[in-house]
Amino acid sequence: MTVVAQTLGSFNPNSLLKHSQKELDELFKTLPALTEGELEGVYRGRLFAIMGLGILPRFLRNLLYRLLQTFINPWKGKRFDGDNGANIWFSKRGTLPYGFYSINSQDSAVDGEPVTHLSYDVDKNLRILRPVRGETRKLSDGVYLARMNYQTRKKLVRVLYFTLDNIS
Amino acid sequence: MTNKYDVIVIGSGFGGSVSSYHLAKAGAKVLLLERGPWRDTEPVRAMGIKKRSHLPAGSHFYTHILNRFSAPWLPKSGVKVNTHGLFDIHYDRDMSVVCSSGVGGGSHVYSAMNIRPAVDAYWDNHVDGVSTDMMEPHYQWMIDKMGARPPALDDNIPNFTGKRYEDSPHFVADESVQQPAMSMDMSSNPENFSNNSFFGCVGWSKATLDKILLSPAINAGLEVKALQECLGIYRIDGPSATSYRLEVMDHQTKRHTYYQADRIILAAGTLNTQRLLFRSRDNGGLSGMPSLGCNFGGNGDFPAYWGVNEKGADFSIGTPSHGRFELRDYPSCPNFTEYGMSGIDDVPLVGNAVRNRLKRDLVLVGMGADRANGAFTWKNGRLRTRYIQHNNPIIGAIAKAFEEISRRSGKKVWFTNKRLLTVHPLGGARLASNQNDGVVNEQGEVYGNPGLFIADASALPAAPGSPPSMTIAAWACHVSQTLSNKI
């Protein structure tokens, strides 16, 4: 008898809040790349695994990242429009975009596997934002795991991880 | 990707070891994950495994006896006592469960009884494609691998029931009572007959799965990772095929880690398999399984303490179980197996009075096929067992027979049927012909989740009514051989 796959339930991104950057690196390595044009529209973001906070106990990190999902954090997520996109602020509707990026598919500079690459090297951005490099892969249906790297002169530094989930 | 395998097997008990063995021998790239450690036994030392954990004995007894204790009033995941501990205790109102942890699973602590189901035609009439005749070669293969045979009178095994009840007017253990084949070295060396049961066996006398199956499988390419506890299974639906991602807690580094495989064999033991399936479905990793948790049972296990206090006796020596016996002239007598307090010499106790008394007493276990009509429930991340004793007449029959044993022997048999205890939990993901009646199909594959297989007691279609290790092994043989033909 052939077993047919049934539709999966939704993945809870909060289950990743206690993870360290190293753990998320391992998870990220196992994730599949996105299909072209898969990200389109407005996505809610959740920040975690912020550089330097790994020294905190897991429960404290979990608490802090949950706080960052409340109104105190002005960053609400990202908007994707074809080959371009921007971060959205204050409102989940995406009416206040800032922090622009171009989108393309390429191999990750970290693990060499295919990713959807977000390059902040865009004229509209402040100079300080331009070395930011985002990488995105699919976590489950409608949920994506992404990381923000910062290109210094010497190396690529992992700043944080975040998830994007479709709010429509 | 280095963490990608053809098959990942979760759990190294009878289901997991047998599956790993067959798949590794078939040439698949197989990873075996085990939440417990390698045990510090002579066969494991001989395998060259460097990191080993003590069995609970001597100064390590109290530190290494318990892995996790869970109860309704404790946090939902229970209290972790020691990752290197041997036993998990799941206390619950209807039925409590004790199971073990470590590479080789229950083979370290089981009573070495290698026996077919007590129920005739056990595998028949559940699903098309699985029958008792078809499963028989799997039983025989496993019993041969374990080198098991029934004890005989001229083996001169201490405390063997066949000898002890030879002239008893009350009890019978002659050839009319089928003695189980035991995977033990029954040669005359006295060392073979001590410390070989509940608390594990350090020496070579008891056949354990690490030496019998895992060692040759490792030589065939199997990768075994101990102290890796699977926390979640996530299905990845690709454009052309389905694969799985496992979230694993590495207890050595205290970090989450991830593995990927095209196929997963779940053999973590009934309770842990249930936890993993419920949790993964909650987390959006798996789908379907409307019958998950149904048809749980304790295989009619009913332990009791027999205050024999026989002068000059030392029941702590012998094979892990002393064998079976029945009540003479007692119609429809349930199965009884007798145990001494094996390993009691290595348990630190104050003074010798308690130890000496324990050596003179016995543990009785009654067993029979219950109706496996209980259920596992899952609420807010907590697994509970539900089991209505009155719906399972075997429990009452065993209790009645205990009273008769007490009456005939003149020695008190202590038992309670208010709180049932089993070491053989089964069901919850049973074999059935459709997803409304069960969780797995005739190949052991989970309905709605292609590539995910179950090869432990949670998939059994009914209670075998006898120690289920060979039945689990036979099922795992069937599942893994069917799968290896596809790879």
XYZ file of C-alpha atoms in Angstrom:
655
model
C 0.000 0.000 0.000
C 1.407 3.379 -0.978
C 1.288 5.944 1.801
C 0.206 9.385 0.658
C 1.496 12.496 2.451
C -1.146 14.501 4.289
C -1.002 18.259 4.826
C 1.221 19.306 7.705
C 0.105 21.593 10.518
C 1.833 24.898 11.080
C 5.307 25.041 12.603
C 5.625 27.105 15.744
C 8.654 29.410 15.292
C 8.781 30.076 19.037
C 10.195 26.582 19.494
C 13.490 27.981 18.177
C 13.857 30.826 20.667
C 16.053 28.860 23.063
C 18.449 27.776 20.337
C 21.968 29.129 20.137
C 23.531 30.392 16.912
C 25.558 27.194 16.577
C 22.442 25.071 16.893
C 20.618 27.195 14.359
C 23.591 26.959 11.988
C 23.131 23.191 12.049
C 19.410 23.483 11.500
C 19.878 25.999 8.683
C 22.273 23.627 6.948
C 19.553 20.958 6.722
C 16.864 23.240 5.265
C 15.824 23.280 1.609
C 16.179 26.335 -0.576
C 13.147 28.356 -1.623
C 11.658 28.073 -5.059
C 11.938 31.184 -7.202
C 9.338 33.806 -6.321
C 8.172 31.843 -3.259
C 8.541 34.866 -0.993
C 6.066 37.507 -2.062
C 4.181 39.985 0.083
C 4.460 40.846 3.787
C 5.884 38.441 6.383
C 5.925 38.730 10.155
C 9.397 38.482 11.656
C 10.622 37.077 14.971
C 14.146 37.818 16.113
C 16.357 35.488 18.126
C 19.897 34.177 18.556
C 21.266 37.706 18.653
C 25.035 37.911 18.687
C 26.422 38.308 22.199
C 23.286 37.104 23.968
C 24.313 33.461 23.745
C 25.936 33.771 27.147
C 22.529 34.188 28.786
C 20.790 31.130 30.239
C 18.299 29.540 27.841
C 15.221 30.575 29.823
C 16.370 34.204 29.921
C 17.025 34.236 26.179
C 13.586 32.749 25.613
C 12.024 35.477 27.760
C 13.916 38.251 26.055
C 13.061 37.074 22.551
C 9.417 36.742 23.486
C 9.523 40.345 24.672
C 10.934 41.315 21.296
C 7.741 39.978 19.728
C 5.678 42.596 21.555
C 5.070 46.269 20.766
C 8.451 47.285 22.253
C 10.201 46.084 19.114
C 9.498 48.424 16.167
C 10.768 45.868 13.610
C 7.772 43.876 12.420
C 9.089 41.832 9.521
C 9.867 42.022 5.831
C 8.177 42.809 2.570
C 9.077 41.089 -0.693
C 8.285 42.575 -4.097
C 9.798 40.455 -6.840
C 13.584 41.014 -6.872
C 13.507 43.654 -4.138
C 12.263 44.046 -0.634
C 12.454 46.036 2.577
C 12.114 45.697 6.315
C 8.847 46.944 7.749
C 8.567 49.016 10.899
C 5.887 49.854 13.477
C 3.043 48.322 11.495
C 2.569 44.771 10.249
C 0.905 46.132 7.115
C 4.264 47.135 5.700
C 3.465 50.810 5.234
C 6.770 51.998 6.744
C 9.571 50.278 4.822
C 13.228 50.894 5.538
C 16.365 48.823 5.105
C 16.110 47.843 1.475
C 17.607 44.784 -0.182
C 17.849 43.013 -3.489
C 16.911 39.340 -3.712
C 18.588 36.560 -5.662
C 19.295 32.845 -5.423
C 22.886 31.789 -4.850
C 25.012 29.490 -2.737
C 25.478 30.439 0.893
C 28.758 32.104 1.762
C 28.667 30.084 5.012
C 27.757 26.495 4.106
C 27.874 26.505 0.320
C 24.295 25.260 -0.105
C 21.644 27.156 -2.113
C 19.890 30.047 -0.323
C 17.737 33.007 -1.140
C 20.203 35.839 -0.694
C 19.245 39.328 0.511
C 21.857 41.942 -0.267
C 21.602 45.310 1.498
C 24.170 46.812 -0.838
C 21.541 49.177 -2.198
C 21.976 52.906 -2.825
C 18.902 53.847 -0.807
C 20.446 52.404 2.393
C 22.781 54.160 4.768
C 26.395 53.145 4.253
C 26.423 51.257 7.544
C 23.647 48.940 6.347
C 25.205 48.024 3.028
C 27.463 45.202 4.288
C 24.409 43.323 5.626
C 23.817 39.956 3.893
C 20.674 37.983 4.568
C 20.157 34.285 3.822
C 16.789 32.536 3.795
C 15.636 28.899 3.603
C 12.344 27.147 4.077
C 11.505 25.788 7.531
C 8.017 24.489 6.777
C 5.010 25.508 4.716
C 4.657 29.281 5.125
C 7.520 29.572 7.628
C 11.074 30.567 6.671
C 14.275 30.693 8.658
C 16.701 33.483 7.883
C 19.939 34.826 9.237
C 21.551 38.194 9.029
C 25.299 38.295 8.428
C 27.517 41.360 8.388
C 30.431 41.527 5.988
C 33.429 43.106 7.689
C 36.751 43.572 5.937
C 38.048 40.304 7.303
C 35.076 38.008 7.682
C 31.355 37.447 7.611
C 29.869 37.862 11.098
C 26.601 36.204 12.080
C 24.457 38.891 13.732
C 21.161 37.139 14.382
C 18.533 34.710 13.180
C 14.876 35.382 12.515
C 11.849 33.595 11.149
C 9.390 34.936 8.640
C 5.857 33.675 8.569
C 3.056 34.623 6.279
C 0.547 36.856 8.056
C -2.043 36.850 5.299
C 25.711 17.317 3.760
C 27.388 15.131 6.385
C 24.280 14.721 8.547
C 22.274 13.080 5.766
C 21.529 9.361 5.822
C 19.470 6.825 3.902
C 17.793 5.712 7.114
C 17.887 6.957 10.680
C 16.776 4.520 13.360
C 15.637 6.030 16.649
C 16.174 3.706 19.589
C 18.418 0.685 20.021
C 16.183 -1.851 21.734
C 14.814 -4.948 20.059
C 13.070 -2.936 17.332
C 15.924 -0.522 16.638
C 18.819 -2.978 16.812
C 17.157 -5.523 14.545
C 16.214 -2.821 12.014
C 19.710 -1.301 12.060
C 21.285 -4.717 11.621
C 19.262 -5.629 8.535
C 19.561 -2.225 6.878
C 23.289 -1.899 7.508
C 23.841 -5.417 6.187
C 21.831 -4.461 3.093
C 24.328 -1.677 2.431
C 22.248 1.354 3.408
C 23.838 4.372 5.086
C 22.255 4.033 8.512
C 22.495 6.119 11.668
C 21.240 4.743 14.968
C 20.353 7.339 17.600
C 20.100 6.262 21.234
C 19.252 8.619 24.074
C 21.123 6.514 26.636
C 24.811 5.693 26.883
C 26.819 2.618 26.041
C 26.905 0.464 29.154
C 30.129 -0.541 30.810
C 29.958 -4.284 30.202
C 32.638 -6.720 29.129
C 31.225 -7.162 25.594
C 31.102 -3.381 25.089
C 34.663 -3.017 26.364
C 35.683 -5.732 23.911
C 34.045 -3.737 21.110
C 36.479 -0.914 21.866
C 33.822 1.612 22.851
C 35.609 4.255 24.897
C 32.778 6.224 26.494
C 30.749 3.889 28.688
C 28.435 4.441 31.632
C 28.181 2.293 34.709
C 25.332 -0.047 35.333
C 23.730 0.638 38.708
C 25.873 -1.363 41.091
C 28.032 -0.668 44.128
C 28.871 2.992 44.574
C 27.114 3.760 41.272
C 23.827 2.178 42.268
C 21.940 5.191 43.528
C 23.420 7.603 40.980
C 22.824 5.372 37.957
C 19.522 3.693 38.746
C 17.187 6.414 37.507
C 17.181 8.370 34.280
C 13.856 10.170 34.435
C 10.815 10.139 36.684
C 7.527 11.464 35.418
C 4.222 11.748 37.238
C 1.043 13.788 36.814
C 2.050 16.269 39.524
C 5.545 16.880 38.105
C 6.521 19.159 35.163
C 5.231 17.749 31.877
C 8.557 16.300 30.780
C 9.158 14.784 34.206
C 12.270 15.159 36.313
C 15.552 14.252 34.708
C 17.635 12.522 37.378
C 20.681 11.373 35.422
C 21.141 11.041 31.658
C 23.293 8.001 32.414
C 20.627 6.409 34.630
C 19.229 3.027 33.652
C 15.496 3.315 34.227
C 12.663 5.669 33.309
C 9.657 5.535 35.584
C 6.379 6.896 34.293
C 3.975 6.964 37.216
C 0.300 7.326 36.372
C -3.042 6.687 37.986
C -4.250 3.868 35.760
C -0.981 2.239 34.811
C 2.641 3.037 35.520
C 5.440 2.057 33.193
C 9.093 1.242 33.783
C 11.490 1.160 30.844
C 15.232 1.315 30.396
C 17.714 3.509 28.582
C 21.037 2.684 26.970
C 22.542 1.228 23.819
C 21.005 -2.224 23.541
C 17.763 -1.017 25.128
C 15.784 -3.486 27.173
C 18.146 -6.364 26.454
C 20.317 -5.237 29.367
C 17.561 -5.479 31.935
C 15.189 -8.068 30.506
C 14.859 -11.556 31.852
C 16.346 -13.156 28.722
C 13.094 -14.943 27.896
C 12.914 -15.419 24.134
C 9.435 -16.610 23.420
C 6.706 -16.485 20.803
C 3.267 -14.998 21.570
C 1.085 -16.939 23.970
C -1.846 -16.079 21.717
C -2.361 -18.546 18.872
C -2.296 -17.138 15.335
C -1.193 -13.822 16.814
C -0.473 -12.066 13.513
C -3.491 -13.355 11.600
C -6.539 -11.313 10.628
C -5.146 -7.857 11.336
C -4.022 -6.733 7.886
C -3.501 -8.324 4.507
C 0.130 -9.162 3.914
C 1.053 -10.058 7.499
C 0.395 -13.516 8.889
C 1.664 -15.827 11.599
C 3.216 -18.171 9.030
C 4.997 -15.290 7.360
C 6.424 -14.007 10.647
C 7.619 -17.388 11.904
C 11.024 -17.300 10.102
C 11.679 -13.919 11.736
C 11.077 -15.371 15.209
C 13.335 -18.306 14.474
C 16.072 -16.050 13.081
C 16.053 -13.908 16.210
C 15.993 -16.815 18.642
C 18.906 -18.387 16.767
C 20.818 -15.088 16.825
C 20.310 -14.792 20.570
C 21.485 -18.377 21.022
C 18.462 -19.063 23.182
C 17.233 -22.443 24.400
C 14.949 -23.577 27.220
C 16.707 -24.550 30.454
C 16.746 -28.267 31.260
C 16.891 -30.150 34.542
C 20.393 -31.453 33.909
C 21.745 -27.920 33.402
C 21.684 -27.731 37.210
C 20.668 -24.101 37.193
C 20.183 -22.763 40.724
C 16.536 -22.157 41.674
C 15.141 -23.376 38.329
C 11.370 -23.841 38.785
C 11.473 -27.125 36.882
C 13.617 -28.541 39.677
C 12.086 -26.666 42.607
C 8.536 -27.780 41.928
C 9.427 -31.319 40.834
C 7.659 -32.842 43.818
C 5.397 -29.973 44.805
C 1.763 -30.878 45.532
C 0.681 -27.280 44.856
C 2.662 -26.071 41.864
C 3.796 -27.597 38.612
C 6.716 -26.729 36.321
C 7.259 -29.990 34.445
C 7.155 -30.495 30.692
C 3.445 -29.586 30.659
C 4.517 -26.000 31.410
C 6.378 -24.534 28.472
C 9.626 -23.018 29.719
C 10.842 -20.086 27.656
C 14.035 -20.249 25.646
C 16.619 -18.131 27.447
C 19.444 -16.266 25.788
C 21.886 -17.210 28.541
C 25.090 -19.095 28.841
C 23.834 -21.999 30.980
C 27.175 -23.733 31.395
C 28.162 -24.584 34.930
C 30.222 -21.447 35.672
C 28.635 -19.994 38.870
C 29.433 -16.446 37.680
C 26.855 -16.936 34.929
C 24.126 -17.104 37.522
C 24.478 -13.881 39.441
C 23.800 -10.186 38.747
C 22.274 -10.826 35.351
C 18.765 -9.478 35.475
C 17.064 -6.167 36.407
C 20.238 -4.154 36.918
C 22.020 -5.383 33.803
C 24.710 -7.943 33.234
C 28.347 -6.874 33.256
C 29.743 -10.200 32.052
C 29.219 -12.333 28.975
C 26.511 -14.666 30.287
C 23.416 -12.815 29.001
C 23.095 -12.118 25.290
C 22.551 -8.396 24.834
C 21.803 -6.604 21.589
C 24.957 -4.487 21.618
C 27.134 -7.552 21.232
C 24.763 -9.772 19.227
C 23.505 -7.313 16.589
C 25.078 -3.869 16.884
C 28.680 -4.997 16.854
C 28.368 -6.833 13.499
C 26.193 -4.018 12.143
C 28.879 -1.461 13.038
C 31.356 -3.581 11.129
C 28.952 -3.414 8.185
C 28.908 0.400 8.310
C 26.260 1.264 10.891
C 26.919 4.522 12.721
C 25.743 4.533 16.343
C 25.415 7.787 18.268
C 24.746 7.372 21.967
C 23.335 10.046 24.294
C 21.372 11.613 21.435
C 17.721 12.102 22.273
C 15.340 12.798 19.432
C 13.016 15.703 20.276
C 11.087 16.125 17.057
C 10.512 14.692 13.594
C 9.811 17.102 10.748
C 8.629 15.945 7.359
C 10.044 17.785 4.377
C 7.826 17.508 1.313
C 10.145 18.023 -1.619
C 9.006 18.384 -5.221
C 9.825 14.753 -6.019
C 10.308 12.982 -2.691
C 9.660 13.207 1.014
C 12.447 13.261 3.570
C 12.685 13.962 7.303
C 14.622 16.253 9.556
C 15.253 15.201 13.159
C 15.799 17.618 15.997
C 18.070 15.907 18.476
C 19.434 16.867 21.887
C 23.052 15.826 22.138
C 23.453 15.095 25.843
C 27.229 15.120 25.558
C 27.527 18.666 24.238
C 24.140 19.825 25.671
C 23.268 21.212 22.249
C 20.503 20.707 19.738
C 21.658 19.076 16.563
C 19.920 18.104 13.330
C 19.978 15.090 11.054
C 18.263 14.355 7.790
C 17.180 11.102 6.189
C 14.929 9.831 3.445
C 13.441 7.308 5.854
C 13.035 7.106 9.587
C 12.462 4.010 11.680
C 10.968 4.871 15.013
C 11.824 2.294 17.676
C 12.252 4.400 20.788
C 10.084 2.167 22.948
C 6.327 2.540 23.248
C 6.228 5.530 25.588
C 8.932 7.525 23.889
C 7.587 6.707 20.454
C 4.203 8.035 21.538
C 5.756 11.204 22.979
C 7.720 11.793 19.812
C 4.755 11.262 17.496
C 2.380 13.426 19.530
C 4.956 16.201 19.949
C 5.961 16.159 16.288
C 2.343 16.370 15.206
C 1.786 19.284 17.599
C 4.829 21.104 16.227
C 3.656 20.759 12.633
C 6.339 18.203 11.804
C 3.990 15.295 11.109
C 0.408 15.050 10.000
C -2.626 12.797 10.264
C -2.536 9.795 12.608
C -6.117 10.128 13.897
C -5.761 6.842 15.828
C -2.537 7.798 17.575
C -2.626 6.741 21.217
C -5.391 4.155 20.821
C -5.151 0.520 21.899
C -2.573 0.865 24.617
C -2.062 -2.067 26.956
C 0.362 -3.445 29.517
C 0.491 -6.988 28.105
C -1.328 -8.164 31.214
C 1.779 -7.605 33.366
C 1.006 -7.981 37.032
C 3.949 -8.101 39.436
C 3.739 -9.264 43.051
C 6.081 -9.897 45.943
C 6.077 -13.395 47.422
C 7.280 -13.382 51.008
C 8.575 -16.955 50.865
C 11.332 -16.379 53.440
C 12.651 -19.876 52.812
C 15.307 -20.789 55.318
C 18.770 -21.129 53.762
C 17.559 -20.108 50.313
C 19.345 -17.653 48.043
C 16.942 -16.873 45.242
C 19.161 -14.039 43.983
C 21.218 -16.545 41.969
C 20.136 -18.354 38.834
C 19.031 -17.307 35.401
C 17.409 -13.845 35.172
C 14.044 -15.524 35.671
C 13.859 -18.830 37.457
C 11.335 -20.079 34.958
C 7.624 -20.522 34.725
C 5.230 -22.504 36.869
C 1.496 -23.039 37.214
C -0.885 -23.918 39.971
C -1.528 -27.647 39.978
C -5.086 -28.582 39.029
C -6.089 -24.977 38.466
C -8.039 -24.552 35.232
C -7.057 -21.696 32.895
C -4.085 -20.817 35.062
C -2.357 -17.583 33.918
C 1.379 -17.603 33.174
C 3.554 -17.080 36.233
C 7.258 -16.402 36.150
C 9.387 -16.399 39.249
C 12.316 -14.062 39.880
C 14.886 -13.702 42.624
C 16.443 -10.400 43.636
C 19.281 -10.695 41.164
C 22.017 -8.149 41.763
C 21.030 -7.496 45.369
C 24.612 -8.193 46.468
C 25.706 -5.077 44.591
C 23.062 -2.801 46.085
C 24.423 -0.704 48.951
C 22.163 -1.338 51.949
C 22.658 -0.602 55.623
C 23.353 -3.888 57.347
C 22.674 -7.313 55.924
C 19.295 -8.102 57.437
C 17.283 -6.540 54.631
C 19.557 -8.020 51.970
C 19.333 -11.518 53.434
C 15.571 -11.317 53.663
C 15.309 -10.109 50.058
C 17.417 -13.074 48.973
C 14.941 -15.447 50.616
C 11.885 -13.894 48.946
C 10.661 -13.946 45.362
C 9.097 -11.665 42.804
C 6.207 -13.123 40.856
C 5.008 -11.805 37.545
C 1.677 -12.890 36.165
C 1.120 -12.244 32.498
C -1.548 -12.808 29.877
C -2.997 -11.189 26.820
C -5.061 -8.244 27.944
C -7.415 -6.576 25.495
C -5.056 -3.617 24.888
C -8.037 -1.309 25.051
C -6.436 1.571 26.939
C -5.215 4.820 25.446
C -2.415 7.322 25.589
C -3.570 10.900 25.867
C -1.561 14.025 25.111
C -2.481 17.360 26.556
C -0.241 20.433 26.738
C 2.824 18.318 26.105
C 2.047 15.730 28.796
C 1.602 12.033 28.042
C -0.882 10.132 30.213
C -1.945 6.500 30.252
C -5.599 5.539 30.453
C -6.434 1.924 31.211
C -9.613 0.518 32.675
C -8.761 -2.569 34.590
C -12.309 -3.947 34.737
C -12.360 -4.122 30.952
C -9.424 -6.528 31.071
C -10.473 -9.709 32.894
C -6.944 -11.158 32.793
C -5.923 -8.749 35.557
C -8.647 -10.051 37.871
C -7.778 -13.656 36.974
C -4.122 -13.113 37.901
C -5.072 -11.419 41.177
C -7.288 -14.393 42.040
C -4.469 -16.814 41.224
C -2.060 -14.788 43.423
C -4.458 -15.307 46.319
C -4.498 -19.012 45.577
C -0.680 -19.137 45.500
C -0.681 -17.385 48.856
C -3.215 -19.851 50.275
C -1.476 -22.961 48.978
C 2.038 -21.917 49.964
C 1.040 -20.442 53.302
C 3.247 -17.469 52.412
C 1.843 -14.042 51.745
C 1.784 -12.765 48.165
C 1.767 -8.960 48.241
C 0.176 -7.177 45.318
C -1.999 -4.221 44.529
C -4.449 -3.988 41.695
C -5.168 -0.347 42.487
C -2.018 0.812 40.731
C -1.013 -1.368 37.789
C 2.601 -1.530 36.697
C 4.003 -2.784 33.422
C 7.426 -3.183 31.881
C 5.845 -4.177 28.567
C 3.759 -1.221 27.394
C 2.474 -1.708 23.864
C 0.104 -0.209 21.322
C -0.773 3.380 20.602
C 0.395 3.196 16.987
C -1.019 -0.153 16.065
C -0.926 -2.080 12.828
C -4.226 -1.814 10.974
C -5.658 -1.815 7.495
C -6.605 1.874 7.553
C -5.742 5.051 9.415
C -8.999 5.120 11.336
C -8.192 1.828 13.046
C -4.448 2.196 13.429
C -1.331 4.174 12.674
C 0.866 1.887 10.545
C 0.196 -0.256 7.493
C 1.366 -3.798 6.740
C 4.886 -2.519 6.029
C 5.086 -0.571 9.277
C 4.781 2.755 7.434
C 2.793 5.506 9.144
C -0.395 6.473 7.330
C -0.116 10.022 5.972
C 3.667 10.193 6.484
C 5.482 8.266 3.751
C 8.950 7.101 4.720
C 8.255 7.067 8.458
C 8.155 3.559 9.934
C 7.475 2.195 13.421
C 9.322 -0.911 14.537
C 8.692 -1.179 18.252
C 5.934 -2.456 20.538
C 3.724 0.550 19.881
C 2.913 -0.939 16.444
C 1.903 -4.368 17.761
C -1.682 -5.216 16.818
C -2.553 -6.898 20.135
C -1.015 -8.111 23.375
C 1.090 -11.242 22.835
C 0.510 -12.345 26.435
C 4.149 -13.355 26.827
C 7.345 -11.261 27.064
C 7.192 -9.370 23.757
C 10.888 -8.993 22.902
C 10.849 -11.659 20.171
C 7.563 -10.348 18.791
C 9.032 -6.830 18.548
C 12.168 -8.268 16.954
C 10.092 -10.256 14.428
C 8.087 -7.146 13.521
C 11.280 -5.094 13.156
C 12.707 -7.855 10.949
C 9.646 -7.643 8.740
C 9.696 -3.833 8.567
C 13.416 -3.488 7.888
C 13.633 -6.312 5.362
C 10.686 -4.888 3.424
C 12.337 -1.484 3.523
C 15.779 -2.736 2.539
C 14.246 -4.298 -0.562
C 13.130 -0.804 -1.592
C 16.418 0.994 -0.997
